Coordinates of C-alpha atoms in Angstrom, one line a residue:
Chain A
S1 CA 5.0 -10.8 -13.5
Q2 CA 2.2 -10.6 -11.0
K3 CA -0.7 -8.4 -12.0
I4 CA -3.6 -7.2 -9.9
E5 CA -6.6 -5.4 -11.3
Q6 CA -9.5 -3.6 -9.7
N7 CA -11.9 -3.3 -12.5
S8 CA -13.9 -0.4 -11.3
E9 CA -12.2 3.0 -10.9
A10 CA -15.2 4.5 -9.4
L11 CA -18.4 3.2 -7.7
N12 CA -21.3 5.4 -6.7
I13 CA -24.0 4.1 -4.3
Q14 CA -26.7 5.3 -2.0
E15 CA -26.4 5.2 1.7
G16 CA -27.7 2.0 3.2
K17 CA -26.9 -0.1 0.1
T18 CA -24.2 -2.8 -0.1
A19 CA -21.0 -1.8 -2.0
T20 CA -19.2 -4.6 -3.7
L21 CA -15.6 -4.1 -5.0
T22 CA -13.8 -6.6 -7.2
C23 CA -10.1 -7.5 -7.3
N24 CA -8.6 -9.9 -9.9
Y25 CA -5.1 -11.1 -10.1
T26 CA -3.0 -13.1 -12.7
N27 CA 0.2 -15.0 -13.0
Y28 CA 0.5 -15.9 -9.4
S29 CA -1.1 -17.8 -6.5
P30 CA -0.7 -15.5 -3.4
A31 CA -0.6 -16.9 0.1
Y32 CA -3.0 -14.1 1.1
L33 CA -4.7 -10.9 -0.1
Q34 CA -5.2 -7.7 1.8
W35 CA -7.6 -4.7 1.5
Y36 CA -6.7 -1.2 2.5
R37 CA -8.6 2.1 2.7
Q38 CA -7.0 5.3 1.5
D39 CA -8.4 8.8 2.1
P40 CA -7.2 11.7 -0.1
G41 CA -3.6 12.8 0.7
R42 CA -3.2 10.1 3.4
G43 CA -1.5 6.7 3.6
P44 CA -3.4 3.5 3.2
V45 CA -5.0 2.0 6.3
F46 CA -5.2 -1.8 6.7
L47 CA -8.7 -3.3 6.8
L48 CA -8.6 -7.0 6.3
L49 CA -6.3 -9.9 5.4
I50 CA -7.6 -13.2 4.0
R51 CA -5.5 -16.3 3.5
E52 CA -5.6 -18.7 0.6
N53 CA -7.3 -21.4 2.7
E54 CA -10.0 -19.0 3.9
K55 CA -13.1 -18.5 1.8
E56 CA -14.5 -15.5 3.7
K57 CA -13.6 -13.1 6.4
R58 CA -15.7 -10.5 8.2
K59 CA -15.1 -7.5 10.4
E60 CA -18.1 -5.4 11.5
R61 CA -19.8 -4.2 8.2
L62 CA -17.0 -5.5 6.0
K63 CA -16.8 -8.9 4.3
V64 CA -14.0 -10.2 2.1
T65 CA -14.1 -13.4 0.0
F66 CA -11.2 -15.1 -1.7
D67 CA -11.7 -17.5 -4.7
T68 CA -8.3 -18.9 -5.6
T69 CA -9.9 -20.8 -8.6
L70 CA -11.3 -17.6 -10.1
K71 CA -8.2 -15.6 -8.9
Q72 CA -10.6 -13.1 -7.4
S73 CA -11.5 -11.3 -4.2
L74 CA -14.7 -9.5 -3.5
F75 CA -14.9 -6.8 -0.8
H76 CA -18.3 -5.9 0.5
I77 CA -19.4 -3.0 2.7
T78 CA -22.9 -3.5 4.0
A79 CA -25.2 -0.7 5.2
S80 CA -22.9 1.8 3.6
Q81 CA -22.5 5.3 5.0
P82 CA -21.1 8.6 3.6
A83 CA -18.1 8.1 5.9
D84 CA -17.2 5.0 3.9
S85 CA -16.4 7.2 0.9
A86 CA -12.7 6.6 0.1
T87 CA -10.4 4.7 -2.2
Y88 CA -10.1 1.0 -1.5
L89 CA -7.0 -0.8 -2.5
C90 CA -6.4 -4.6 -2.8
A91 CA -2.9 -5.9 -2.4
L92 CA -1.1 -9.2 -2.6
L93 CA 2.3 -10.3 -1.5
N94 CA 4.8 -10.8 -4.3
Q95 CA 6.4 -14.2 -4.9
A96 CA 9.6 -13.1 -3.2
G97 CA 7.6 -12.3 -0.1
T98 CA 9.1 -8.9 0.1
A99 CA 6.6 -6.5 -1.3
L100 CA 2.9 -5.8 -1.6
I101 CA 1.6 -5.4 -5.1
F102 CA -1.3 -3.0 -5.2
G103 CA -4.2 -2.5 -7.6
K104 CA -5.0 1.0 -8.8
G105 CA -7.9 1.2 -6.3
T106 CA -11.6 1.8 -6.5
T107 CA -13.0 5.1 -5.4
L108 CA -16.3 4.6 -3.6
S109 CA -18.7 7.5 -3.1
V110 CA -21.7 7.0 -0.8
S111 CA -24.4 9.6 -1.1
S112 CA -27.0 10.3 1.5
Chain B
E1 CA 2.5 2.5 20.9
T2 CA 3.3 5.2 18.3
G3 CA 2.4 4.8 14.7
V4 CA 4.5 5.3 11.5
T5 CA 5.6 8.9 11.1
Q6 CA 7.1 10.5 8.0
S7 CA 8.9 13.8 7.5
P8 CA 8.6 16.2 5.9
T9 CA 4.9 16.1 4.8
H10 CA 5.4 18.2 1.8
L11 CA 8.5 19.1 -0.2
I12 CA 9.3 21.0 -3.4
K13 CA 12.6 20.4 -5.2
T14 CA 14.1 21.4 -8.5
R15 CA 15.0 18.9 -11.2
G16 CA 18.5 17.5 -10.7
Q17 CA 18.5 18.0 -6.9
Q18 CA 18.7 15.4 -4.3
V19 CA 16.2 14.6 -1.6
T20 CA 16.1 12.6 1.7
L21 CA 12.8 11.5 3.2
R22 CA 12.5 10.0 6.7
C23 CA 10.4 7.5 8.4
S24 CA 10.0 6.3 12.0
S25 CA 8.6 2.8 12.1
Q26 CA 5.9 1.6 14.5
S27 CA 7.3 0.4 17.8
G28 CA 8.4 -3.2 17.6
H29 CA 8.5 -3.4 13.8
N30 CA 11.8 -4.4 12.2
T31 CA 10.7 -4.3 8.6
V32 CA 10.3 -1.0 6.6
S33 CA 9.1 -0.7 3.0
W34 CA 9.0 2.3 0.8
Y35 CA 6.4 2.9 -1.9
Q36 CA 5.8 5.6 -4.6
Q37 CA 2.3 6.5 -5.4
A38 CA 1.6 8.6 -8.5
L39 CA -1.8 10.4 -8.7
G40 CA -4.6 8.0 -9.5
Q41 CA -2.4 4.9 -9.1
G42 CA -1.8 2.3 -6.5
P43 CA 1.4 2.4 -4.4
Q44 CA 4.5 0.9 -6.2
F45 CA 7.1 -0.9 -4.3
I46 CA 10.5 0.7 -4.2
F47 CA 12.4 -1.4 -1.6
Q48 CA 12.3 -3.1 1.7
Y49 CA 14.7 -3.1 4.7
Y50 CA 14.8 -5.8 7.3
R51 CA 17.2 -5.4 10.2
E52 CA 19.3 -2.7 8.4
E53 CA 19.7 -4.8 5.2
E54 CA 17.9 -4.3 1.9
N55 CA 15.6 -7.2 1.6
G56 CA 14.0 -6.7 -1.8
R57 CA 13.8 -4.0 -4.5
G58 CA 11.2 -3.0 -7.1
N59 CA 11.7 -1.7 -10.6
F60 CA 13.4 1.6 -9.6
P61 CA 16.8 2.9 -10.8
P62 CA 19.8 3.0 -8.5
R63 CA 19.4 6.7 -7.9
F64 CA 16.7 5.6 -5.4
S65 CA 18.6 4.4 -2.4
G66 CA 17.8 3.8 1.3
L67 CA 19.0 3.1 4.8
Q68 CA 17.7 1.5 7.9
F69 CA 19.1 2.4 11.3
P70 CA 19.5 0.3 14.4
N71 CA 16.3 1.7 15.8
Y72 CA 14.6 0.6 12.6
S73 CA 13.9 4.1 11.4
S74 CA 14.6 4.5 7.7
E75 CA 15.6 7.0 5.0
L76 CA 14.8 7.2 1.3
N77 CA 17.3 9.1 -0.8
V78 CA 16.6 10.1 -4.4
N79 CA 19.4 11.6 -6.5
A80 CA 19.2 13.6 -9.8
L81 CA 15.5 14.3 -9.3
E82 CA 13.3 14.1 -12.4
L83 CA 9.9 15.6 -13.0
D84 CA 8.3 12.1 -13.0
D85 CA 9.6 11.6 -9.4
S86 CA 6.7 13.9 -8.3
A87 CA 4.5 11.6 -6.2
L88 CA 3.4 10.7 -2.7
Y89 CA 6.1 8.6 -1.0
L90 CA 4.8 6.2 1.5
C91 CA 6.7 4.3 4.3
A92 CA 5.2 1.2 5.7
S93 CA 6.4 -0.8 8.7
S94 CA 5.5 -4.4 9.7
S95 CA 6.6 -7.0 12.2
G96 CA 7.2 -9.5 9.5
T97 CA 6.5 -10.4 5.9
Y98 CA 3.2 -12.2 6.3
T99 CA 1.4 -9.5 8.4
E100 CA -0.4 -6.3 7.6
A101 CA 1.6 -3.2 6.8
F102 CA 1.1 0.1 8.7
F103 CA 1.6 3.1 6.6
G104 CA 2.7 6.6 7.4
Q105 CA 0.8 9.7 6.1
G106 CA 3.3 10.0 3.3
T107 CA 5.6 12.8 1.9
R108 CA 4.2 14.7 -1.1
L109 CA 7.2 15.5 -3.3
T110 CA 6.9 17.9 -6.1
V111 CA 9.7 18.3 -8.6
V112 CA 9.7 21.5 -10.7

């Protein structure tokens, strides 16, 4: 079955630095991968989608890369701010095309 | 354009009881998915409805059932509640399979 891993449960960085979160997957070649932000007690909020034929995608201070050879996506937040503190989830579409498979998430804490 | 709304926001039930959770999808979205999120975990896919038909199901027992209505709103029903059913239940709507999902704020279910 498809498996997706976010290999850091928690990441602590200082304001202004770049946060880099990692997502690895196995047993599958997804057509695309998505990143979501989730605040405590709230539903996930969509951030970015990157397709298998795209190497990189940017949105304001966010950047996502997708390496289908390594089966890995990296999510970067540049010039991080305390307001960026949240849990970030990566997700890929299952083979049937009916469901998102989520990683456990990485909780980012940005200190001022 | 209204977002995804879920009701109730919090619920406490006794083991063995039955519960119904409700979701109004975002305007124009014909696909609704339900996820269960235990504390510290990523969301896990329960099932998806597309145009009132179940379109995919995750690894959940038959006591988890659902409905989608002509206006694309949806219900999740859970029978014979168990303590392990305590979780955040998330509803997500989308306009198709290969697009981003829009999540509601979730229903926090506690089974005692």
